[in-house]
Amino acid sequence: MRKLIAILEVLVLMLFMITGCMDQDPQDDDLIVIGMSQTGAESDWRAANTESMRAVFTEENGYRLIFDDARQQQENQITAIRRFIQEQVDYIVVMPISEYGWEAVLEEAYDAGIPVIIVDRMVDLTNERLMTAHLGADFYAEGECAVSWMEQEFSSNRNLNIVHIQGTLGSSAQIGRTEALLDAVMSNPRWNIINTMDGDFTQAKTYEVMHEYLASCTVLPAIDVVYCENDNEAFGAIRALGEFGYDIGVGGTEVISFDATRQALLYCREGKISLCVECNPLLGPLVESCIIALENGEVVDQYQYVEEGCFVTNDITQELLDSRSY
């Protein structure tokens, strides 16, 4: 009887092993495994960026995507990267929340032989070999586009009152767009930043801080320009300004926004946003082209920037709106 039980146990074990082998897809070994850490879903731009990545890195296209949403916490990103290293992914793709604090974990990825591709925002490294490539926008150039428009739009002989709504502090987009504005203020003595606020790239927080600021004023200040570091901040600022009776647009308070999502372009066509500075979120194909080049043993440019433009009301045609996928 014991022999029979032992034989049955062996047969069950063999059956389990065979079934387990059958469950494995032989094509899985051919897939390129991508570990991706996204900042979160704080804006329309970010949602479009995530969708662009998911659309490209599919099994049909030869990839297995391990996607992590950091929920706006850098420590979550660092934990995800360490998990990717343990799982021995082929590539790590990171959209960093902040520029700082990456050296140690990227050193771990480098030692494990896993290429790291930084997308959208930049990271601050003393050793740049830890980053295979950075793919995204030149945020300072975006800011220069905005301040150049301001210099053309407003006479140098008049005082200009500016409210500055910053994005997530420490992020590349915030740093570049802020530095461009501050440099322009230094060069234009009549430009005055009357208040700087942290909007964190979100509509809700920007509405809150703008509303609180205006409510705290005994006399409402004259505001010529609100420099919002993304579209969602512009939406929140416009709502708050409207509730306090400000006229939005030419002849009143002019709003500058970054990203140029479809909704912002609609606001621009209506005159609610005076200038939309483009920041293209559709970076999935660019990331894939980098990975394909690396797979082919090619050396890739460490810094790759997407082409972008600026839009004013007269630029917003129906054709432009229809062409916008985000």
Short mmCIF file of C-alpha atoms in Angstrom, two decimals:
data_model
loop_
_atom_site.label_atom_id
_atom_site.label_comp_id
_atom_site.label_asym_id
_atom_site.label_seq_id
_atom_site.Cartn_x
_atom_site.Cartn_y
_atom_site.Cartn_z
CA MET A 1 0.00 0.00 0.00
CA ARG A 2 2.83 2.36 0.90
CA LYS A 3 4.52 1.61 -2.43
CA LEU A 4 1.28 2.45 -4.24
CA ILE A 5 0.97 5.78 -2.39
CA ALA A 6 4.60 6.61 -3.19
CA ILE A 7 4.04 5.83 -6.86
CA LEU A 8 0.91 7.99 -6.90
CA GLU A 9 2.83 10.88 -5.28
CA VAL A 10 5.53 10.63 -7.95
CA LEU A 11 2.92 10.59 -10.71
CA VAL A 12 1.17 13.67 -9.24
CA LEU A 13 4.51 15.51 -9.01
CA MET A 14 5.36 14.62 -12.62
CA LEU A 15 1.92 15.78 -13.77
CA PHE A 16 2.36 19.08 -11.90
CA MET A 17 5.76 19.65 -13.51
CA ILE A 18 4.42 18.87 -16.98
CA THR A 19 1.41 21.17 -16.48
CA GLY A 20 3.67 23.95 -15.23
CA CYS A 21 5.84 23.65 -18.34
CA MET A 22 2.78 23.71 -20.55
CA ASP A 23 1.55 26.91 -18.88
CA GLN A 24 4.73 28.77 -19.83
CA ASP A 25 4.53 30.62 -23.09
CA PRO A 26 7.69 29.78 -25.07
CA GLN A 27 7.47 33.22 -26.67
CA ASP A 28 7.91 34.93 -23.24
CA ASP A 29 11.66 34.41 -23.51
CA ASP A 30 11.67 36.48 -26.70
CA LEU A 31 9.98 39.49 -25.11
CA ILE A 32 12.01 42.54 -24.10
CA VAL A 33 11.12 43.25 -20.48
CA ILE A 34 10.67 46.92 -19.57
CA GLY A 35 10.39 48.08 -15.97
CA MET A 36 8.74 51.51 -16.03
CA SER A 37 8.18 53.91 -13.13
CA GLN A 38 5.73 56.73 -13.83
CA THR A 39 5.37 59.73 -11.51
CA GLY A 40 1.61 59.33 -11.17
CA ALA A 41 -1.46 60.78 -12.86
CA GLU A 42 -1.34 64.39 -11.72
CA SER A 43 -2.28 66.01 -15.03
CA ASP A 44 -3.78 65.54 -18.47
CA TRP A 45 -0.25 65.61 -19.86
CA ARG A 46 0.81 62.75 -17.60
CA ALA A 47 -2.19 60.63 -18.59
CA ALA A 48 -1.31 61.10 -22.27
CA ASN A 49 2.33 60.25 -21.56
CA THR A 50 1.34 57.02 -19.83
CA GLU A 51 -1.03 56.05 -22.65
CA SER A 52 1.74 56.64 -25.20
CA MET A 53 4.02 54.23 -23.34
CA ARG A 54 1.35 51.58 -22.89
CA ALA A 55 0.42 51.75 -26.58
CA VAL A 56 4.00 51.08 -27.69
CA PHE A 57 5.25 48.54 -25.15
CA THR A 58 2.80 45.70 -25.79
CA GLU A 59 3.36 41.96 -26.15
CA GLU A 60 2.21 42.26 -29.77
CA ASN A 61 5.15 44.61 -30.32
CA GLY A 62 7.58 42.27 -28.57
CA TYR A 63 7.64 43.71 -25.04
CA ARG A 64 6.52 42.83 -21.55
CA LEU A 65 5.84 46.04 -19.63
CA ILE A 66 6.02 46.08 -15.83
CA PHE A 67 4.35 49.41 -15.04
CA ASP A 68 4.56 51.13 -11.67
CA ASP A 69 2.57 54.22 -10.64
CA ALA A 70 4.60 56.07 -7.99
CA ARG A 71 1.63 58.20 -6.87
CA GLN A 72 3.83 61.30 -6.69
CA GLN A 73 6.22 59.73 -4.16
CA GLN A 74 9.90 59.46 -5.08
CA GLU A 75 10.48 56.73 -2.50
CA ASN A 76 7.94 54.62 -4.40
CA GLN A 77 9.99 55.08 -7.56
CA ILE A 78 13.21 54.02 -5.84
CA THR A 79 11.47 50.93 -4.43
CA ALA A 80 10.14 50.07 -7.89
CA ILE A 81 13.58 50.40 -9.50
CA ARG A 82 15.08 48.05 -6.91
CA ARG A 83 12.30 45.56 -7.65
CA PHE A 84 13.03 45.85 -11.38
CA ILE A 85 16.69 45.10 -10.68
CA GLN A 86 15.76 42.02 -8.65
CA GLU A 87 13.49 40.84 -11.46
CA GLN A 88 16.37 41.33 -13.94
CA VAL A 89 14.41 43.38 -16.46
CA ASP A 90 16.11 44.27 -19.73
CA TYR A 91 15.58 48.04 -19.46
CA ILE A 92 14.47 50.48 -16.78
CA VAL A 93 12.46 53.54 -17.88
CA VAL A 94 11.90 56.28 -15.30
CA MET A 95 9.86 59.48 -15.37
CA PRO A 96 11.45 61.06 -12.29
CA ILE A 97 9.41 63.12 -9.86
CA SER A 98 12.41 65.17 -8.76
CA GLU A 99 15.87 65.72 -10.22
CA TYR A 100 17.64 64.78 -7.01
CA GLY A 101 18.34 61.64 -4.99
CA TRP A 102 18.93 59.09 -7.75
CA GLU A 103 22.66 58.37 -7.61
CA ALA A 104 22.58 55.33 -5.29
CA VAL A 105 19.74 53.40 -6.94
CA LEU A 106 20.97 54.10 -10.47
CA GLU A 107 24.41 52.88 -9.40
CA GLU A 108 22.70 49.61 -8.43
CA ALA A 109 21.08 49.37 -11.86
CA TYR A 110 24.40 50.13 -13.56
CA ASP A 111 26.18 47.42 -11.54
CA ALA A 112 23.42 44.98 -12.57
CA GLY A 113 24.06 45.83 -16.23
CA ILE A 114 20.58 47.25 -16.83
CA PRO A 115 20.36 50.35 -19.06
CA VAL A 116 18.35 53.21 -17.54
CA ILE A 117 16.40 55.56 -19.79
CA ILE A 118 15.18 58.79 -18.19
CA VAL A 119 12.02 60.18 -19.80
CA ASP A 120 10.47 63.66 -19.59
CA ARG A 121 12.09 65.21 -16.52
CA MET A 122 15.82 65.05 -15.91
CA VAL A 123 17.92 63.65 -13.03
CA ASP A 124 20.90 65.35 -11.42
CA LEU A 125 23.91 62.98 -11.46
CA THR A 126 27.57 63.46 -10.63
CA ASN A 127 28.26 60.35 -12.71
CA GLU A 128 26.36 60.55 -15.99
CA ARG A 129 27.34 57.03 -17.05
CA LEU A 130 24.56 55.83 -14.73
CA MET A 131 22.03 57.14 -17.26
CA THR A 132 21.96 55.60 -20.72
CA ALA A 133 19.82 58.36 -22.22
CA HIS A 134 17.46 61.21 -21.42
CA LEU A 135 14.50 61.65 -23.76
CA GLY A 136 12.18 64.60 -23.40
CA ALA A 137 11.87 68.36 -23.56
CA ASP A 138 14.21 71.30 -23.08
CA PHE A 139 12.28 72.98 -20.28
CA TYR A 140 14.44 76.08 -20.12
CA ALA A 141 13.88 76.62 -23.86
CA GLU A 142 10.13 76.29 -23.23
CA GLY A 143 10.39 79.03 -20.61
CA GLU A 144 12.42 81.19 -22.99
CA CYS A 145 9.60 80.89 -25.53
CA ALA A 146 7.15 82.20 -22.93
CA VAL A 147 9.24 85.15 -21.74
CA SER A 148 10.12 86.08 -25.32
CA TRP A 149 6.39 86.37 -26.02
CA MET A 150 5.97 88.50 -22.88
CA GLU A 151 8.73 90.85 -24.04
CA GLN A 152 6.98 91.29 -27.38
CA GLU A 153 3.48 91.54 -25.93
CA PHE A 154 4.13 94.11 -23.21
CA SER A 155 5.90 97.45 -23.58
CA SER A 156 9.23 97.71 -21.78
CA ASN A 157 8.10 101.11 -20.44
CA ARG A 158 5.31 99.73 -18.29
CA ASN A 159 5.34 97.89 -14.99
CA LEU A 160 4.33 94.25 -15.27
CA ASN A 161 2.83 92.43 -12.29
CA ILE A 162 3.34 88.68 -12.52
CA VAL A 163 1.91 85.85 -10.41
CA HIS A 164 4.08 82.77 -10.74
CA ILE A 165 2.52 79.32 -10.23
CA GLN A 166 5.32 76.77 -9.95
CA GLY A 167 5.07 73.09 -10.76
CA THR A 168 6.25 70.21 -8.56
CA LEU A 169 9.26 71.69 -6.79
CA GLY A 170 12.55 70.06 -7.76
CA SER A 171 11.23 68.60 -11.01
CA SER A 172 13.06 69.43 -14.24
CA ALA A 173 10.01 71.09 -15.75
CA GLN A 174 9.65 73.36 -12.72
CA ILE A 175 13.35 74.18 -12.57
CA GLY A 176 13.73 75.00 -16.28
CA ARG A 177 10.53 77.02 -16.64
CA THR A 178 11.19 78.87 -13.36
CA GLU A 179 14.80 79.73 -14.25
CA ALA A 180 13.74 81.16 -17.60
CA LEU A 181 11.23 83.46 -15.91
CA LEU A 182 13.64 84.55 -13.18
CA ASP A 183 16.37 85.29 -15.72
CA ALA A 184 13.91 87.42 -17.72
CA VAL A 185 12.83 89.32 -14.59
CA MET A 186 16.48 90.13 -13.90
CA SER A 187 16.77 91.54 -17.43
CA ASN A 188 13.51 93.52 -17.27
CA PRO A 189 13.58 95.89 -14.28
CA ARG A 190 9.88 96.78 -14.63
CA TRP A 191 8.78 93.16 -14.28
CA ASN A 192 7.63 92.30 -10.74
CA ILE A 193 6.74 88.86 -9.44
CA ILE A 194 4.16 89.85 -6.84
CA ASN A 195 3.53 86.28 -5.63
CA THR A 196 5.01 82.83 -6.18
CA MET A 197 2.94 79.76 -5.32
CA ASP A 198 3.38 75.99 -5.49
CA GLY A 199 0.67 74.53 -7.72
CA ASP A 200 2.28 71.06 -7.89
CA PHE A 201 1.13 70.76 -11.53
CA THR A 202 -2.47 70.14 -10.42
CA GLN A 203 -5.68 72.04 -11.07
CA ALA A 204 -7.09 71.52 -7.58
CA LYS A 205 -4.06 72.75 -5.68
CA THR A 206 -3.58 75.77 -7.95
CA TYR A 207 -7.21 76.78 -7.51
CA GLU A 208 -6.77 76.43 -3.75
CA VAL A 209 -3.57 78.49 -3.44
CA MET A 210 -4.74 81.18 -5.87
CA HIS A 211 -8.11 81.46 -4.11
CA GLU A 212 -6.42 81.70 -0.69
CA TYR A 213 -4.02 84.37 -1.95
CA LEU A 214 -6.73 86.57 -3.44
CA ALA A 215 -9.00 86.10 -0.42
CA SER A 216 -6.17 87.27 1.85
CA CYS A 217 -5.74 90.57 -0.02
CA THR A 218 -7.42 93.61 1.49
CA VAL A 219 -7.32 95.18 -1.96
CA LEU A 220 -7.17 92.90 -4.99
CA PRO A 221 -3.84 93.37 -6.76
CA ALA A 222 -3.48 94.31 -10.41
CA ILE A 223 -2.26 91.12 -12.13
CA ASP A 224 -1.00 91.44 -15.69
CA VAL A 225 0.31 87.90 -16.20
CA VAL A 226 -0.19 84.55 -14.48
CA TYR A 227 2.72 82.31 -15.43
CA CYS A 228 1.43 78.75 -14.92
CA GLU A 229 3.93 75.94 -15.35
CA ASN A 230 1.39 73.56 -16.86
CA ASP A 231 -2.12 73.51 -18.31
CA ASN A 232 -3.89 72.11 -15.27
CA GLU A 233 -2.47 74.92 -13.15
CA ALA A 234 -3.84 77.38 -15.70
CA PHE A 235 -7.32 75.85 -15.44
CA GLY A 236 -7.27 76.19 -11.65
CA ALA A 237 -5.91 79.75 -11.75
CA ILE A 238 -8.51 80.88 -14.31
CA ARG A 239 -11.33 79.53 -12.17
CA ALA A 240 -10.07 81.35 -9.05
CA LEU A 241 -9.44 84.61 -10.91
CA GLY A 242 -12.92 84.49 -12.39
CA GLU A 243 -14.49 84.08 -8.95
CA PHE A 244 -12.79 87.29 -7.83
CA GLY A 245 -13.95 89.25 -10.85
CA TYR A 246 -10.76 89.42 -12.92
CA ASP A 247 -11.11 89.86 -16.67
CA ILE A 248 -9.13 87.09 -18.33
CA GLY A 249 -7.36 87.69 -21.64
CA VAL A 250 -6.11 90.62 -23.70
CA GLY A 251 -6.65 93.88 -21.85
CA GLY A 252 -7.01 92.06 -18.54
CA THR A 253 -5.04 89.31 -16.82
CA GLU A 254 -3.21 87.21 -19.39
CA VAL A 255 -2.49 83.57 -18.62
CA ILE A 256 0.54 81.64 -19.89
CA SER A 257 0.44 77.87 -19.83
CA PHE A 258 2.74 74.97 -20.66
CA ASP A 259 1.92 71.59 -22.29
CA ALA A 260 -0.64 72.64 -24.94
CA THR A 261 -3.11 69.84 -24.35
CA ARG A 262 -6.28 69.94 -26.42
CA GLN A 263 -8.29 71.49 -23.59
CA ALA A 264 -5.71 74.24 -23.14
CA LEU A 265 -5.76 74.96 -26.87
CA LEU A 266 -9.54 75.32 -26.66
CA TYR A 267 -9.04 77.82 -23.82
CA CYS A 268 -6.48 79.60 -25.98
CA ARG A 269 -8.90 79.83 -28.91
CA GLU A 270 -11.47 81.34 -26.53
CA GLY A 271 -8.93 83.88 -25.25
CA LYS A 272 -8.79 82.47 -21.71
CA ILE A 273 -5.15 81.45 -22.21
CA SER A 274 -3.00 83.92 -24.11
CA LEU A 275 -0.03 81.64 -24.78
CA CYS A 276 0.25 77.85 -24.85
CA VAL A 277 3.82 76.52 -24.85
CA GLU A 278 3.95 72.99 -26.18
CA CYS A 279 5.42 70.07 -24.25
CA ASN A 280 4.88 66.85 -26.19
CA PRO A 281 3.88 63.88 -23.98
CA LEU A 282 3.84 61.28 -26.78
CA LEU A 283 7.31 59.94 -26.04
CA GLY A 284 6.60 56.21 -26.37
CA PRO A 285 7.88 55.91 -29.98
CA LEU A 286 11.05 57.86 -29.11
CA VAL A 287 11.75 55.56 -26.15
CA GLU A 288 11.18 52.51 -28.36
CA SER A 289 13.55 53.80 -31.05
CA CYS A 290 16.21 54.19 -28.36
CA ILE A 291 15.67 50.64 -27.10
CA ILE A 292 15.75 49.20 -30.63
CA ALA A 293 19.05 50.98 -31.26
CA LEU A 294 20.49 49.56 -28.03
CA GLU A 295 19.24 46.09 -28.94
CA ASN A 296 21.13 46.43 -32.22
CA GLY A 297 24.32 47.33 -30.38
CA GLU A 298 24.26 50.97 -31.46
CA VAL A 299 25.46 53.92 -29.42
CA VAL A 300 22.62 56.36 -28.76
CA ASP A 301 22.77 60.10 -28.11
CA GLN A 302 22.59 60.60 -24.37
CA TYR A 303 20.33 63.65 -24.70
CA GLN A 304 17.44 63.65 -27.16
CA TYR A 305 14.87 66.46 -27.28
CA VAL A 306 11.49 66.54 -29.02
CA GLU A 307 10.47 69.43 -31.26
CA GLU A 308 7.92 71.79 -29.74
CA GLY A 309 6.23 75.09 -30.50
CA CYS A 310 4.18 77.95 -29.01
CA PHE A 311 0.56 78.82 -29.78
CA VAL A 312 -1.50 82.02 -29.50
CA THR A 313 -5.20 82.47 -30.21
CA ASN A 314 -4.86 83.03 -33.95
CA ASP A 315 -2.88 79.77 -34.29
CA ILE A 316 -5.69 77.58 -32.98
CA THR A 317 -7.41 76.15 -36.03
CA GLN A 318 -9.90 73.30 -36.02
CA GLU A 319 -7.33 71.24 -37.90
CA LEU A 320 -4.85 71.71 -35.04
CA LEU A 321 -7.45 70.74 -32.47
CA ASP A 322 -8.49 67.66 -34.45
CA SER A 323 -4.87 66.56 -34.76
CA ARG A 324 -4.37 66.63 -30.98
CA SER A 325 -4.55 63.17 -29.44
CA TYR A 326 -4.11 64.46 -25.91
#
